[in-house]
Structure formats: C-alpha cells, structure tokens
Amino acid sequence: MADRLLRLTNYDQGSTSRAITDLALTALNLGHVSIRLRSICESLAGKKPLHSLENWQAALANAFLLASKGRCDDGFEKACNSLYDELIRLVGDANQVEVIQGMFLRINLTFERSAEAIAAQRV
C-alpha cells in the first residue's frame, strides 16, 4: 500500500492541486470509515437487519466515483438519511447514532471538496 501511495504522489507532483493524491487518501479513509460504520451499525442493531446499510455502501462508492470525475449528486445524502432514519427506528436516539450522522456530514463535505478540486483541475 505504501508503494502505491508513493507512486501516486510521484505521479501527482507536477500538479498544483495534488487532486490524485487527495483522491487516493480519501479512498483509503473511506474504506476505513465504511468498515467502522458497518461494525457500529451492526453492533447497534444487534440481530435486526439493516436494509439501508447495503444501499448506503453502494451510494458511498457511487459518490466517490462521481467526485473523482468532478461531480456530485444528492444520492449519497439520501442514502445517509435513509440509514440514519432506519437506525433511529431500530435503536432510538442513541449517542452513537448522532456520531454516525456526523460521519455522514464529514464524508459528504469530503466528496464536495474532492469534486470541486477535480473540476477545477479540468478547467
């Protein structure tokens, strides 16, 4: 993994925005967040199935792909709201559910920032 990051960083050195390096680091972070969020959600829900979790992960992947092309849409935000609502219905207004909502906000801001950086690089 370190070798891949080094290659990406070297590739991106001629760029003023370092957008490729930013996307690579964002992808690593999103992988970690996705695994952590799944673990937290499954722990909160216990044996109850979370139908929105799979949709959320698909929306996460799609949002990253869009951001890498300099675009955003509201699909990820809708998936976040759906998962949040399902968690509230299943476990109530727990502190961890609020932490998850904060994670959603940070991820969404990251996608917006990445999309803007990629779009600016193309101009």
CSV table of C-alpha atoms in Angstrom, one decimal:
chain,number,residue,atom,x,y,z
A,1,MET,CA,0.0,0.0,0.0
A,2,ALA,CA,2.8,2.4,0.8
A,3,ASP,CA,4.4,1.7,-2.5
A,4,ARG,CA,1.1,2.5,-4.3
A,5,LEU,CA,0.8,5.8,-2.4
A,6,LEU,CA,4.4,6.7,-3.2
A,7,ARG,CA,3.7,6.1,-6.9
A,8,LEU,CA,0.5,8.2,-6.8
A,9,THR,CA,2.3,11.0,-5.0
A,10,ASN,CA,5.2,10.9,-7.6
A,11,TYR,CA,2.7,10.9,-10.4
A,12,ASP,CA,0.8,13.9,-8.9
A,13,GLN,CA,3.9,16.0,-8.2
A,14,GLY,CA,3.6,18.1,-11.3
A,15,SER,CA,0.1,19.1,-10.4
A,16,THR,CA,-0.6,22.3,-8.4
A,17,SER,CA,-3.8,20.8,-6.8
A,18,ARG,CA,-2.5,17.3,-5.9
A,19,ALA,CA,-6.0,16.1,-6.7
A,20,ILE,CA,-4.9,12.5,-7.5
A,21,THR,CA,-3.1,12.1,-4.2
A,22,ASP,CA,-6.1,13.6,-2.4
A,23,LEU,CA,-8.4,11.1,-4.0
A,24,ALA,CA,-6.2,8.2,-3.1
A,25,LEU,CA,-6.0,9.3,0.5
A,26,THR,CA,-9.7,9.9,0.5
A,27,ALA,CA,-10.3,6.4,-0.8
A,28,LEU,CA,-8.2,4.9,2.0
A,29,ASN,CA,-10.1,6.9,4.5
A,30,LEU,CA,-13.5,5.9,3.1
A,31,GLY,CA,-12.5,2.2,3.2
A,32,HIS,CA,-11.7,2.6,6.9
A,33,VAL,CA,-14.9,4.6,7.6
A,34,SER,CA,-17.1,2.1,5.7
A,35,ILE,CA,-15.7,-0.8,7.7
A,36,ARG,CA,-16.0,1.1,11.0
A,37,LEU,CA,-19.5,2.3,10.2
A,38,ARG,CA,-20.7,-1.2,9.3
A,39,SER,CA,-19.3,-2.5,12.6
A,40,ILE,CA,-21.0,0.3,14.6
A,41,CYS,CA,-24.3,-0.2,12.8
A,42,GLU,CA,-24.4,-3.9,13.2
A,43,SER,CA,-23.5,-3.6,16.9
A,44,LEU,CA,-26.3,-1.1,17.5
A,45,ALA,CA,-28.9,-3.1,15.6
A,46,GLY,CA,-27.9,-6.4,17.1
A,47,LYS,CA,-29.7,-9.2,15.2
A,48,LYS,CA,-32.1,-6.8,13.4
A,49,PRO,CA,-31.3,-6.4,9.7
A,50,LEU,CA,-30.3,-3.0,8.4
A,51,HIS,CA,-31.7,-2.9,4.9
A,52,SER,CA,-30.4,0.6,4.3
A,53,LEU,CA,-26.7,-0.3,5.0
A,54,GLU,CA,-26.1,-2.1,1.7
A,55,ASN,CA,-27.7,0.8,-0.2
A,56,TRP,CA,-25.5,3.2,1.8
A,57,GLN,CA,-22.4,1.4,0.8
A,58,ALA,CA,-23.4,1.4,-2.8
A,59,ALA,CA,-24.2,5.1,-2.6
A,60,LEU,CA,-20.8,5.7,-1.0
A,61,ALA,CA,-19.0,4.0,-3.9
A,62,ASN,CA,-21.0,5.9,-6.4
A,63,ALA,CA,-20.4,9.2,-4.7
A,64,PHE,CA,-16.7,8.6,-4.7
A,65,LEU,CA,-16.8,7.7,-8.4
A,66,LEU,CA,-18.7,10.9,-9.2
A,67,ALA,CA,-16.3,13.0,-7.1
A,68,SER,CA,-13.4,11.5,-8.9
A,69,LYS,CA,-15.0,12.9,-12.1
A,70,GLY,CA,-15.6,16.3,-10.6
A,71,ARG,CA,-19.3,15.8,-10.0
A,72,CYS,CA,-21.7,15.4,-7.1
A,73,ASP,CA,-25.3,14.5,-6.7
A,74,ASP,CA,-27.7,14.0,-3.7
A,75,GLY,CA,-27.8,10.2,-3.9
A,76,PHE,CA,-25.3,9.8,-1.1
A,77,GLU,CA,-27.1,12.2,1.2
A,78,LYS,CA,-30.4,10.4,0.6
A,79,ALA,CA,-28.7,7.1,1.4
A,80,CYS,CA,-27.3,8.6,4.6
A,81,ASN,CA,-30.7,10.0,5.6
A,82,SER,CA,-32.3,6.6,4.9
A,83,LEU,CA,-29.8,4.7,7.1
A,84,TYR,CA,-30.0,7.3,9.8
A,85,ASP,CA,-33.8,7.1,9.9
A,86,GLU,CA,-33.6,3.3,10.0
A,87,LEU,CA,-31.2,3.4,12.9
A,88,ILE,CA,-33.4,5.8,14.8
A,89,ARG,CA,-36.4,3.5,14.3
A,90,LEU,CA,-34.4,0.4,15.5
A,91,VAL,CA,-32.4,1.8,18.4
A,92,GLY,CA,-33.7,5.2,19.2
A,93,ASP,CA,-31.8,8.4,19.6
A,94,ALA,CA,-28.5,6.9,20.9
A,95,ASN,CA,-25.3,8.9,21.1
A,96,GLN,CA,-23.6,6.6,18.6
A,97,VAL,CA,-26.4,7.4,16.1
A,98,GLU,CA,-25.6,11.1,16.4
A,99,VAL,CA,-21.9,10.2,15.9
A,100,ILE,CA,-22.8,8.4,12.7
A,101,GLN,CA,-24.8,11.4,11.5
A,102,GLY,CA,-21.6,13.5,12.0
A,103,MET,CA,-19.6,10.9,10.0
A,104,PHE,CA,-22.2,11.3,7.2
A,105,LEU,CA,-21.7,15.1,7.2
A,106,ARG,CA,-17.9,14.9,7.1
A,107,ILE,CA,-18.0,12.3,4.2
A,108,ASN,CA,-20.4,14.4,2.2
A,109,LEU,CA,-18.2,17.5,2.7
A,110,THR,CA,-15.2,15.5,1.6
A,111,PHE,CA,-17.0,14.5,-1.6
A,112,GLU,CA,-17.9,18.1,-2.4
A,113,ARG,CA,-14.3,19.2,-1.8
A,114,SER,CA,-12.9,16.5,-3.9
A,115,ALA,CA,-15.3,17.1,-6.8
A,116,GLU,CA,-14.5,20.8,-6.7
A,117,ALA,CA,-10.8,20.1,-6.8
A,118,ILE,CA,-11.1,17.7,-9.7
A,119,ALA,CA,-13.4,20.0,-11.6
A,120,ALA,CA,-11.1,23.0,-11.1
A,121,GLN,CA,-8.1,20.9,-12.4
A,122,ARG,CA,-10.0,20.2,-15.6
A,123,VAL,CA,-10.6,23.9,-16.4
